Coordinates of C-alpha atoms in Angstrom, one line a residue:
X1 CA -23.9 11.0 3.3
X2 CA -26.7 11.8 5.0
X3 CA -30.2 10.3 5.7
X4 CA -31.7 12.3 3.2
X5 CA -28.9 11.6 0.4
X6 CA -29.2 7.9 1.3
X7 CA -32.7 7.9 0.5
X8 CA -32.5 10.4 -2.7
X9 CA -30.4 7.7 -3.8
X10 CA -32.4 4.5 -2.6
X11 CA -35.4 5.9 -4.5
X12 CA -33.5 7.0 -7.4
X13 CA -32.4 3.5 -7.7
X14 CA -35.8 2.1 -7.5
X15 CA -36.9 4.3 -9.8
X16 CA -34.8 3.7 -13.1
X17 CA -34.4 0.0 -12.5
X18 CA -37.6 -0.3 -12.6
X19 CA -38.1 1.3 -15.9
X20 CA -35.4 -0.5 -17.0
X21 CA -36.2 -3.3 -15.9
X22 CA -39.4 -3.5 -18.5
X23 CA -37.0 -4.2 -21.3
X24 CA -36.8 -7.9 -19.6
X25 CA -39.9 -9.3 -21.4
X26 CA -38.0 -8.1 -24.9
X27 CA -34.2 -9.2 -23.5
X28 CA -32.5 -10.8 -21.4
X29 CA -30.0 -9.3 -18.8
X30 CA -27.3 -9.8 -20.5
X31 CA -28.2 -7.9 -23.2
X32 CA -30.6 -5.5 -22.1
X33 CA -27.5 -3.9 -19.5
X34 CA -26.5 -2.0 -22.4
X35 CA -29.4 -0.6 -23.5
X36 CA -29.8 0.9 -19.9
X37 CA -26.2 1.5 -19.3
X38 CA -25.3 3.1 -22.6
X39 CA -28.3 5.8 -22.1
X40 CA -27.5 6.1 -18.1
X41 CA -24.0 6.9 -20.0
X42 CA -25.2 9.5 -22.1
X43 CA -27.3 11.4 -19.5
X44 CA -24.0 11.5 -17.6
X45 CA -21.8 12.8 -20.0
X46 CA -25.0 15.5 -21.4
X47 CA -25.4 16.5 -17.7
X48 CA -22.0 17.1 -17.0
X49 CA -21.5 18.9 -19.9
X50 CA -24.7 21.1 -19.2
X51 CA -23.2 21.9 -15.9
X52 CA -20.0 22.9 -17.2
X53 CA -22.0 25.3 -19.7
X54 CA -23.7 27.1 -17.2
X55 CA -20.2 27.7 -15.4
X56 CA -19.0 28.9 -18.4
X57 CA -22.1 31.6 -18.8
X58 CA -21.5 32.9 -15.5
X59 CA -17.7 33.4 -16.6
X60 CA -18.6 34.7 -19.4
X61 CA -20.6 37.8 -18.0
X62 CA -18.4 38.0 -15.0
X63 CA -17.1 41.6 -15.1
X64 CA -13.9 40.7 -13.0
X65 CA -10.5 41.8 -13.8
X66 CA -8.8 38.7 -13.2
X67 CA -11.7 36.3 -15.2
X68 CA -9.7 35.7 -18.5
X69 CA -13.2 34.2 -19.9
X70 CA -15.2 37.8 -19.6
X71 CA -16.7 38.9 -22.6
X72 CA -17.5 42.3 -22.3
X73 CA -21.0 43.2 -22.9
X74 CA -19.9 46.7 -25.2
X75 CA -17.6 44.7 -27.5
X76 CA -20.8 44.1 -29.4
X77 CA -23.5 46.0 -31.6
X78 CA -26.5 44.9 -30.1
X79 CA -27.8 42.3 -27.9
X80 CA -28.7 39.8 -30.4
X81 CA -24.8 39.9 -31.8
X82 CA -23.7 39.6 -27.9
X83 CA -26.1 36.6 -27.5
X84 CA -24.3 35.2 -30.5
X85 CA -20.8 35.5 -29.1
X86 CA -22.1 33.6 -25.7
X87 CA -23.7 31.2 -27.9
X88 CA -20.7 30.7 -30.1
X89 CA -18.1 30.5 -27.3
X90 CA -20.0 27.9 -25.4
X91 CA -19.4 25.4 -28.3
X92 CA -15.8 25.8 -28.1
X93 CA -14.5 22.4 -27.0
X94 CA -11.2 23.5 -24.7
X95 CA -13.4 24.8 -22.7
X96 CA -14.2 21.6 -21.5
X97 CA -11.3 19.6 -22.2
X98 CA -10.1 21.8 -19.9
X99 CA -12.4 20.7 -16.7
X100 CA -12.4 16.8 -17.6
X101 CA -15.8 17.1 -19.1
X102 CA -16.7 14.8 -22.0
X103 CA -17.2 16.8 -25.3
X104 CA -21.1 16.1 -26.4
X105 CA -21.9 17.2 -30.4
X106 CA -25.5 18.5 -30.5
X107 CA -26.5 15.6 -31.6
X108 CA -26.0 13.3 -28.7
X109 CA -27.3 16.2 -26.1
X110 CA -29.9 14.6 -23.6
X111 CA -32.1 17.2 -24.5
X112 CA -31.5 16.2 -28.0
X113 CA -32.3 12.9 -28.1
X114 CA -35.8 13.5 -25.5
X115 CA -36.8 16.3 -27.9
X116 CA -36.0 14.0 -31.3
X117 CA -36.9 10.3 -29.9
X118 CA -41.1 11.3 -30.0
X119 CA -40.7 12.7 -33.5
X120 CA -42.5 10.1 -36.4
X121 CA -40.0 8.2 -38.0
X122 CA -38.6 10.2 -41.4
X123 CA -38.8 13.5 -39.9
X124 CA -36.2 15.6 -40.9
X125 CA -33.9 16.2 -37.5
X126 CA -30.9 18.1 -38.9
X127 CA -28.9 18.9 -41.9
X128 CA -25.0 17.6 -42.1
X129 CA -22.7 20.3 -43.1
X130 CA -21.9 20.7 -46.9
X131 CA -19.2 18.4 -48.1
X132 CA -16.7 18.7 -50.7
X133 CA -18.1 20.6 -54.0
X134 CA -21.8 20.1 -52.7
X135 CA -23.9 23.4 -52.0
X136 CA -26.2 21.9 -49.7
X137 CA -25.8 19.2 -46.7
X138 CA -27.4 16.5 -46.5
X139 CA -30.6 15.7 -44.9
X140 CA -30.7 13.6 -41.9
X141 CA -33.9 11.2 -41.2
X142 CA -35.2 9.6 -38.1
X143 CA -35.1 6.0 -38.9
X144 CA -35.9 4.7 -35.5
X145 CA -34.7 5.5 -31.5
X146 CA -32.6 3.0 -31.4
X147 CA -30.3 4.6 -34.5
X148 CA -31.0 7.9 -32.4
X149 CA -28.9 6.5 -29.7
X150 CA -26.9 4.6 -31.6
X151 CA -25.9 7.9 -33.7
X152 CA -25.7 10.0 -30.6
X153 CA -23.4 7.5 -28.8
X154 CA -21.2 7.3 -32.4
X155 CA -21.0 11.1 -32.3
X156 CA -19.3 11.5 -29.2
X157 CA -16.9 8.2 -29.6
X158 CA -15.8 10.9 -32.6
X159 CA -15.2 13.7 -30.4
X160 CA -13.3 11.8 -28.1
X161 CA -10.6 9.5 -29.1
X162 CA -10.1 7.7 -25.6
X163 CA -13.8 6.0 -26.4
X164 CA -13.3 5.0 -29.8
X165 CA -14.5 1.4 -30.2
X166 CA -15.7 1.8 -26.8
X167 CA -19.5 2.3 -26.4
X168 CA -22.2 -0.5 -27.2
X169 CA -24.8 0.2 -30.1
X170 CA -28.2 -0.9 -29.5
X171 CA -30.1 -1.6 -32.8
X172 CA -29.4 -5.0 -33.1
X173 CA -31.5 -5.7 -30.5
X174 CA -34.6 -4.4 -32.3
X175 CA -36.3 -2.6 -29.5
X176 CA -40.0 -0.7 -29.8
X177 CA -39.5 2.8 -30.0
X178 CA -41.8 2.9 -27.8
X179 CA -40.1 1.2 -24.9
X180 CA -37.0 3.1 -25.1
X181 CA -39.1 6.6 -25.3
X182 CA -40.2 5.6 -22.0
X183 CA -37.1 4.4 -20.6
X184 CA -35.5 8.0 -21.5
X185 CA -38.4 10.1 -20.3
X186 CA -37.9 8.8 -17.2
X187 CA -34.2 9.0 -16.7
X188 CA -34.8 12.3 -17.7
X189 CA -37.4 13.3 -15.1
X190 CA -34.6 13.3 -12.6
X191 CA -32.6 16.2 -11.4
X192 CA -29.1 15.1 -11.9
X193 CA -27.5 18.6 -11.3
X194 CA -29.4 20.2 -8.6
X195 CA -30.7 17.3 -6.5
X196 CA -33.2 17.3 -3.8
X197 CA -35.2 15.3 -1.2
X198 CA -38.6 16.8 0.2
X199 CA -37.7 19.9 -0.8
X200 CA -34.1 19.4 1.0
X201 CA -31.6 21.0 -1.3
X202 CA -28.1 17.5 -1.4
X203 CA -24.6 18.0 -1.9
X204 CA -24.4 15.7 -4.4
X205 CA -22.9 16.2 -7.7
X206 CA -24.2 14.4 -11.4
X207 CA -21.1 12.4 -11.4
X208 CA -21.7 11.2 -7.8
X209 CA -25.2 10.3 -8.2
X210 CA -24.5 9.0 -12.0
X211 CA -21.5 6.6 -10.7
X212 CA -23.8 5.1 -7.8
X213 CA -26.3 4.5 -10.6
X214 CA -24.4 2.8 -12.9
X215 CA -22.8 0.8 -9.9
X216 CA -26.5 -0.3 -8.8
X217 CA -27.4 -1.3 -11.9
X218 CA -23.9 -3.8 -12.5
X219 CA -25.1 -5.2 -9.2
X220 CA -28.2 -5.8 -10.3
X221 CA -27.7 -7.1 -13.8
X222 CA -25.2 -9.6 -12.1
X223 CA -27.8 -11.0 -10.1
X224 CA -30.0 -11.0 -13.0
X225 CA -27.6 -12.8 -14.8
X226 CA -26.6 -15.2 -12.0
X227 CA -23.3 -17.2 -12.2
X228 CA -22.6 -15.1 -15.7
X229 CA -22.9 -11.7 -14.1
X230 CA -20.2 -12.0 -11.7
X231 CA -17.5 -11.8 -14.5
X232 CA -18.0 -8.0 -14.1
X233 CA -19.4 -7.6 -10.5
X234 CA -17.3 -7.4 -7.8
X235 CA -19.4 -7.0 -4.2
X236 CA -18.5 -3.3 -3.7
X237 CA -17.7 -4.5 0.3
X238 CA -15.0 -6.8 -1.0
X239 CA -13.5 -3.9 -3.1
X240 CA -13.5 -1.6 -0.5
X241 CA -12.0 -3.6 1.9
X242 CA -9.1 -4.4 -0.3
X243 CA -8.7 -0.9 -0.9
X244 CA -8.9 0.5 2.5
X245 CA -6.1 -2.0 3.5
X246 CA -3.8 -1.8 0.3
X247 CA -4.0 1.7 1.0
X248 CA -3.3 3.1 -3.2
X249 CA -2.8 6.6 -2.5
X250 CA 0.0 7.4 -5.2
X251 CA 1.9 5.6 -8.1
X252 CA 0.4 2.8 -10.8
X253 CA -2.8 0.7 -9.8
X254 CA -3.0 -2.7 -12.0
X255 CA -6.2 -5.4 -12.0
X256 CA -5.4 -7.6 -15.1
X257 CA -8.9 -9.4 -14.6
X258 CA -10.2 -5.9 -14.2
X259 CA -14.5 -6.7 -15.0
X260 CA -15.8 -3.5 -14.5
X261 CA -13.3 -1.4 -13.4
X262 CA -14.8 -1.4 -9.3
X263 CA -10.6 -1.5 -7.7
X264 CA -10.4 1.5 -9.7
X265 CA -13.9 3.3 -8.7
X266 CA -13.3 2.2 -5.3
X267 CA -9.6 4.2 -5.6
X268 CA -10.4 6.7 -6.6
X269 CA -13.1 6.9 -4.0
X270 CA -10.8 6.2 -1.7
X271 CA -8.8 8.8 -2.2
X272 CA -11.8 11.3 -2.0
X273 CA -12.7 10.5 1.2
X274 CA -9.6 10.1 2.6
X275 CA -8.6 13.9 1.6
X276 CA -11.1 14.9 3.5
X277 CA -10.2 13.1 6.6
X278 CA -6.4 14.1 6.3
X279 CA -7.4 17.6 4.8
X280 CA -5.3 17.2 1.7
X281 CA -6.4 18.1 -1.7
X282 CA -8.1 15.0 -3.4
X283 CA -7.8 16.5 -6.9
X284 CA -4.0 17.2 -6.7
X285 CA -3.5 13.3 -5.6
X286 CA -5.4 11.8 -8.2
X287 CA -3.0 13.6 -10.1
X288 CA -0.3 10.7 -8.5
X289 CA -2.2 7.7 -10.0
X290 CA -2.2 6.0 -13.0
X291 CA -4.4 3.3 -13.5
X292 CA -4.0 -0.4 -16.0
X293 CA -6.5 -2.7 -16.6
X294 CA -7.0 -5.9 -18.8
X295 CA -10.2 -7.7 -19.7
X296 CA -10.6 -11.0 -22.2
X297 CA -14.5 -10.3 -22.0
X298 CA -14.9 -7.6 -25.4
X299 CA -18.1 -6.4 -23.8
X300 CA -16.9 -6.2 -20.3
X301 CA -13.6 -4.3 -21.7
X302 CA -16.7 -1.9 -22.5
X303 CA -18.2 -1.9 -19.3
X304 CA -15.0 -0.5 -17.9
X305 CA -14.0 2.1 -20.1
X306 CA -17.9 3.7 -19.8
X307 CA -17.1 3.3 -15.5
X308 CA -13.9 5.1 -15.8
X309 CA -15.6 7.8 -18.6
X310 CA -18.8 8.6 -15.8
X311 CA -16.1 9.4 -13.3
X312 CA -13.8 11.0 -15.1
X313 CA -10.7 8.5 -14.7
X314 CA -8.0 8.3 -17.0
X315 CA -7.0 4.7 -17.8
X316 CA -5.3 2.6 -20.0
X317 CA -7.1 -0.8 -20.9
X318 CA -4.8 -1.9 -23.6
X319 CA -5.6 -1.7 -27.3
X320 CA -8.1 -4.2 -27.4
X321 CA -9.7 -6.9 -24.8
X322 CA -7.2 -10.0 -24.9
X323 CA -6.1 -12.6 -22.5
X324 CA -3.7 -11.5 -19.4
X325 CA -1.9 -14.8 -19.8
X326 CA -1.7 -15.5 -23.5
X327 CA -1.6 -11.2 -24.9
X328 CA -0.2 -9.0 -22.0
X329 CA -1.3 -5.6 -23.2
X330 CA 0.8 -4.0 -20.4
X331 CA 4.3 -6.3 -21.0
X332 CA 6.7 -3.8 -19.6
X333 CA 4.1 -2.4 -16.5
X334 CA 5.3 -2.7 -13.1
X335 CA 3.1 -1.6 -10.3
X336 CA 2.9 0.0 -7.5
X337 CA -0.5 -1.9 -6.4
X338 CA -2.2 -4.5 -7.9
X339 CA -5.8 -6.1 -7.4
X340 CA -7.8 -8.6 -8.5
X341 CA -10.4 -10.5 -8.3
X342 CA -10.1 -13.5 -11.0
X343 CA -12.2 -16.4 -12.2
X344 CA -11.7 -18.8 -9.3
X345 CA -10.2 -22.0 -10.2
X346 CA -10.4 -21.6 -13.5
X347 CA -9.8 -24.9 -15.5
X348 CA -9.5 -23.5 -19.5
X349 CA -6.5 -21.1 -19.3
X350 CA -3.3 -23.1 -20.5
X351 CA -1.7 -23.0 -23.8
X352 CA 2.2 -24.5 -24.7
X353 CA 3.4 -21.3 -25.5
X354 CA 3.3 -20.6 -22.0
X355 CA 5.5 -23.5 -21.1
X356 CA 8.6 -21.7 -19.4
X357 CA 7.5 -18.5 -19.1
X358 CA 9.3 -15.9 -17.1
X359 CA 5.9 -15.4 -15.1
X360 CA 6.5 -18.6 -13.9
X361 CA 9.5 -17.8 -11.6
X362 CA 8.0 -19.9 -8.0
X363 CA 6.9 -23.4 -10.1
X364 CA 4.9 -23.8 -13.3
X365 CA 1.1 -23.6 -12.0
X366 CA -1.5 -26.5 -12.5
X367 CA -2.6 -26.9 -16.4
X368 CA -6.1 -27.5 -14.6
X369 CA -6.2 -24.7 -12.5
X370 CA -4.8 -20.8 -13.3
X371 CA -5.0 -19.8 -9.4
X372 CA -1.5 -19.4 -9.3
X373 CA -1.0 -18.5 -12.9
X374 CA -3.3 -15.2 -11.5
X375 CA -1.1 -14.8 -8.5
X376 CA 2.6 -15.4 -10.5
X377 CA 1.4 -13.0 -13.3
X378 CA 0.8 -10.4 -10.6
X379 CA 3.8 -10.5 -9.1
X380 CA 5.5 -10.3 -12.0
X381 CA 3.6 -6.8 -13.2
X382 CA 4.4 -5.7 -9.5
X383 CA 7.1 -2.9 -8.7
X384 CA 9.9 -3.7 -6.4
X385 CA 8.0 -1.8 -3.4
X386 CA 4.6 -2.9 -4.3
X387 CA 2.3 -4.5 -2.5
X388 CA -1.1 -6.6 -4.0
X389 CA -4.5 -8.2 -3.0
X390 CA -5.4 -10.8 -4.7
X391 CA -9.0 -12.8 -4.2
X392 CA -9.4 -16.7 -4.7
X393 CA -11.1 -19.8 -3.4
X394 CA -10.1 -21.3 -0.5
X395 CA -8.3 -24.3 -2.1
X396 CA -5.2 -22.1 -2.7
X397 CA -4.2 -22.0 1.1
X398 CA -4.2 -25.4 1.1
X399 CA -4.0 -27.5 -1.7
X400 CA -0.7 -29.3 -2.5
X401 CA -1.7 -31.0 -5.6
X402 CA 0.1 -30.2 -9.0
X403 CA 2.9 -28.1 -7.7
X404 CA 0.4 -25.8 -5.9
X405 CA 1.7 -26.4 -2.7
X406 CA 5.5 -26.1 -3.7
X407 CA 4.9 -22.6 -4.8
X408 CA 3.0 -21.8 -2.0
X409 CA 6.1 -23.0 -0.2
X410 CA 8.5 -20.8 -2.2
X411 CA 6.4 -18.0 -1.9
X412 CA 6.2 -18.2 1.9
X413 CA 10.0 -18.7 2.2
X414 CA 11.0 -15.3 -0.3
X415 CA 8.6 -14.0 2.6
X416 CA 6.4 -12.5 -0.4
X417 CA 2.9 -13.2 1.8
X418 CA 2.0 -10.5 4.2
X419 CA -1.4 -11.2 5.1
X420 CA -4.5 -13.6 4.7
X421 CA -7.7 -13.2 5.1
X422 CA -10.5 -15.7 5.2
X423 CA -14.0 -14.7 4.0
X424 CA -17.6 -15.8 5.2
X425 CA -19.6 -17.5 2.8
X426 CA -22.5 -15.8 0.4
X427 CA -20.1 -13.0 -0.4
X428 CA -20.8 -13.1 -4.2
X429 CA -23.4 -13.2 -6.8
X430 CA -21.8 -15.7 -9.0
X431 CA -20.5 -18.4 -7.1
X432 CA -20.6 -20.1 -3.1
X433 CA -17.3 -21.7 -3.1
X434 CA -15.8 -19.7 -0.2
X435 CA -12.8 -17.3 -0.5
X436 CA -9.8 -15.3 0.4
X437 CA -8.0 -12.6 0.4
X438 CA -4.2 -13.0 -0.6
X439 CA -1.7 -9.9 0.8
X440 CA 1.2 -9.9 -1.0
X441 CA 4.5 -7.9 -1.3
X442 CA 7.8 -7.9 -2.2
X443 CA 9.7 -5.2 0.2
X444 CA 8.2 -5.9 4.0
X445 CA 11.2 -4.0 5.7
X446 CA 9.5 -0.4 5.6
X447 CA 6.9 1.6 3.0
X448 CA 4.9 4.9 3.6
X449 CA 1.6 5.7 3.0
X450 CA 1.6 9.8 2.8
X451 CA 4.1 10.2 5.9
X452 CA 3.0 7.7 8.2
X453 CA 6.1 4.6 7.8
X454 CA 5.5 0.9 8.0
X455 CA 8.1 -1.2 10.5
X456 CA 10.0 -3.8 9.2
X457 CA 8.1 -6.8 8.9
X458 CA 10.3 -9.4 7.7
X459 CA 9.9 -13.3 8.6
X460 CA 6.3 -12.2 10.2
X461 CA 2.9 -13.2 8.7
X462 CA -0.7 -11.6 9.6
X463 CA -3.6 -14.1 9.5
X464 CA -7.1 -12.9 10.1
X465 CA -10.4 -14.7 10.3
X466 CA -13.2 -12.4 8.8
X467 CA -15.5 -15.5 8.6
X468 CA -18.3 -14.7 11.1
X469 CA -18.2 -11.2 10.5
X470 CA -20.8 -9.6 8.1
X471 CA -24.3 -10.0 8.2
X472 CA -27.3 -11.7 5.8
X473 CA -28.2 -8.7 3.3
X474 CA -30.9 -10.6 2.0
X475 CA -32.0 -14.5 2.1
X476 CA -29.5 -15.3 -0.6
X477 CA -26.4 -12.5 0.0
X478 CA -23.9 -12.1 2.6
X479 CA -22.1 -8.0 3.3
X480 CA -19.4 -6.3 5.1
X481 CA -21.0 -3.7 7.5
X482 CA -18.5 -0.3 7.5
X483 CA -17.5 -1.4 11.0
X484 CA -16.5 -4.8 9.8
X485 CA -14.5 -3.3 7.2
X486 CA -12.8 -0.6 9.7
X487 CA -12.1 -3.2 12.1
X488 CA -10.6 -5.9 9.3
X489 CA -8.0 -2.8 7.8
X490 CA -7.2 -1.1 10.9
X491 CA -5.7 -4.4 12.8
X492 CA -3.9 -4.7 9.6
X493 CA -2.4 -1.3 9.1
X494 CA -1.5 -1.7 13.2
X495 CA 0.1 -4.4 12.6
X496 CA 2.0 -2.8 9.5
X497 CA 3.1 0.0 11.5
X498 CA 3.8 -1.8 14.9
X499 CA 0.8 1.0 16.8
X500 CA -2.0 -0.5 18.9
X501 CA -1.9 -4.1 17.5
X502 CA -2.5 -7.2 19.4
X503 CA -3.9 -11.0 18.7
X504 CA -7.3 -11.8 19.4
X505 CA -8.3 -15.5 19.4
X506 CA -10.5 -16.2 16.8
X507 CA -9.9 -13.4 15.1
X508 CA -6.3 -12.4 14.2
X509 CA -2.9 -13.3 14.9
X510 CA 0.7 -12.9 13.9
X511 CA 3.4 -16.0 13.4
X512 CA 6.6 -16.2 12.0
X513 CA 8.3 -18.6 9.9
X514 CA 8.9 -21.5 11.9
X515 CA 4.7 -21.9 12.7
X516 CA 3.8 -22.3 9.5
X517 CA 6.3 -24.4 8.6
X518 CA 4.9 -26.8 11.0
X519 CA 1.8 -26.7 9.3
X520 CA 3.5 -27.5 5.9
X521 CA 2.7 -24.0 4.3
X522 CA -0.6 -24.4 4.8
X523 CA -1.8 -20.9 5.0
X524 CA -5.7 -20.9 6.1
X525 CA -6.2 -18.5 9.4
X526 CA -8.6 -21.0 11.3
X527 CA -5.3 -22.9 12.3
X528 CA -3.5 -20.1 13.5
X529 CA -6.0 -18.0 15.2
X530 CA -7.5 -20.4 17.0
X531 CA -11.1 -20.6 19.2
X532 CA -12.5 -17.1 20.3
X533 CA -12.4 -17.0 23.7
X534 CA -15.5 -18.1 26.0
X535 CA -15.8 -15.4 28.8
X536 CA -15.6 -16.9 32.2
X537 CA -18.9 -17.3 33.8
X538 CA -17.6 -18.1 36.8
X539 CA -19.2 -21.7 37.8
X540 CA -16.5 -24.5 37.8
X541 CA -16.6 -26.8 35.4
X542 CA -17.2 -30.1 37.7
X543 CA -20.6 -28.2 39.0
X544 CA -21.6 -26.8 35.3
X545 CA -21.4 -30.3 33.9
X546 CA -23.7 -31.5 36.9
X547 CA -25.8 -28.8 36.3
X548 CA -26.5 -29.4 32.6
X549 CA -26.8 -33.1 33.1
X550 CA -29.4 -32.7 35.0
X551 CA -31.2 -30.2 33.3
X552 CA -31.0 -32.7 30.7
X553 CA -32.4 -35.7 32.7
X554 CA -35.2 -33.6 33.5
X555 CA -35.8 -32.9 29.4
X556 CA -35.9 -36.5 29.0
X557 CA -38.5 -37.6 31.4
X558 CA -40.6 -34.3 30.1
X559 CA -40.4 -35.8 26.7
X560 CA -41.6 -38.7 27.8
X561 CA -44.7 -37.7 29.5
X562 CA -45.6 -35.4 26.7
X563 CA -45.4 -38.7 24.5
X564 CA -47.6 -40.6 26.8
X565 CA -49.5 -37.8 26.9
X566 CA -50.0 -37.1 22.7
X567 CA -50.1 -41.3 22.7
X568 CA -53.8 -40.9 24.8
X569 CA -55.2 -38.2 23.0
X570 CA -54.6 -40.0 19.9
X571 CA -56.5 -43.4 21.3
X572 CA -59.4 -40.9 22.6
X573 CA -60.2 -40.0 18.9
X574 CA -59.6 -43.1 17.2
X575 CA -56.2 -43.4 15.8
X576 CA -53.0 -45.4 17.2
X577 CA -49.1 -44.9 16.9

């Protein structure tokens, strides 16, 4: 994005967040996110719908022999008949579904919401169609603005089977009408279809803008909720790093602890961005990607579905929210790419029904820590030539308690581990536990990424120590720059392809099995990459030590002089140390 687009999105973020944050006085973050994100969702689907309507209206009136949508004016007796025909044609559902646009019933359109929200309670909104045996339809009256929003969400669910039971209702939060009207007006006072900044038109589509706002809000709610908020939000830079390293261009993508679906969104964005670079068709490439996810938290499961819907990503998240270990929603899935950020060191996960489970191929995981349960669950769902990435606490790289060391040894000996990345601290909103990324694959012999072939990597392992990368985004959180992400991903790809890779002291090292055996199968990158090379200033060590010792002696002498001076000055004021 250029500076104008970045500035537009920043100002939009600030404006909408300030409006939504006014609800904080009445609701905590865990609840008012449903109100804000529900309205964002309604605004997006309505904007996308109206954008499609405008396209259709142009097509209906474009006199072109190849235009199958064209409605000739001469086929109608009057202008009024022609306009009526256009209005009726705009309400044909198939025109929207063919363009992957959600059908938005009249009662759920943003224009309806904005118009009806300001009416006095009890006002007649519309009349329903007459039911069987009745001549007149029932009058629908306004109960509250919350009810109006809930009715809009319900109408969208009725019209779009994929969203049935997904959208959270807000009436039970008992919000004042005035606060909701203020939020609706703020959301309305922005052009999502034709954005501009200081009079300059921007090359941003409504999907781009609303998707960005949705992601921004998720991050802000995660910060507001603290530890609990981390359930549904993985920092964007970490998600981007994993996707850039795995390169999921085609196939089945699976996340068994999907949160709000960040890995799927980033995969979608990855295809779009690299399509521009490589000059291939992103829309065609996306047809070769299918996403599967699972999430136990019902609220987060719904957030993920809304997140996919906002971006037009087709998805399969199972029939319900469910525990990935106890109620696998995709038992037969073998995915080409698996990516996950499950809860670190999860203690309360075991059930006796899991004893002897087929997924524990490399050893039964500890009952008090799910780290290696997640890893083996993901491996179980990985296709024979698939690759996966898993965020885990650093302890997973070295722990030998409760069978963890034995499982790690078997993973290494069976040549499943491909790359280990140590991450810097303070990356996560919900934990200060240091983390790492495991990259595993079932086939190191080759593999294709578009037209590029990977080399035979059997018996080789890459270690990357990224602990010194990144910058402090604020006083609490660290983040990666685009350059940091590119540095790590490019190193991994160069090693995979055998083109331009070199070991860099303190950063990356390619090792073989015997070296890992010497370290008792501990996979901490710092043990292998060594210390960064120090620049040689040309001064012999003996001379440097003599010089530095002399400097230190002089500083000690100066310290003593200052101490005497301070005591003398204090004595002159009548104080003694």
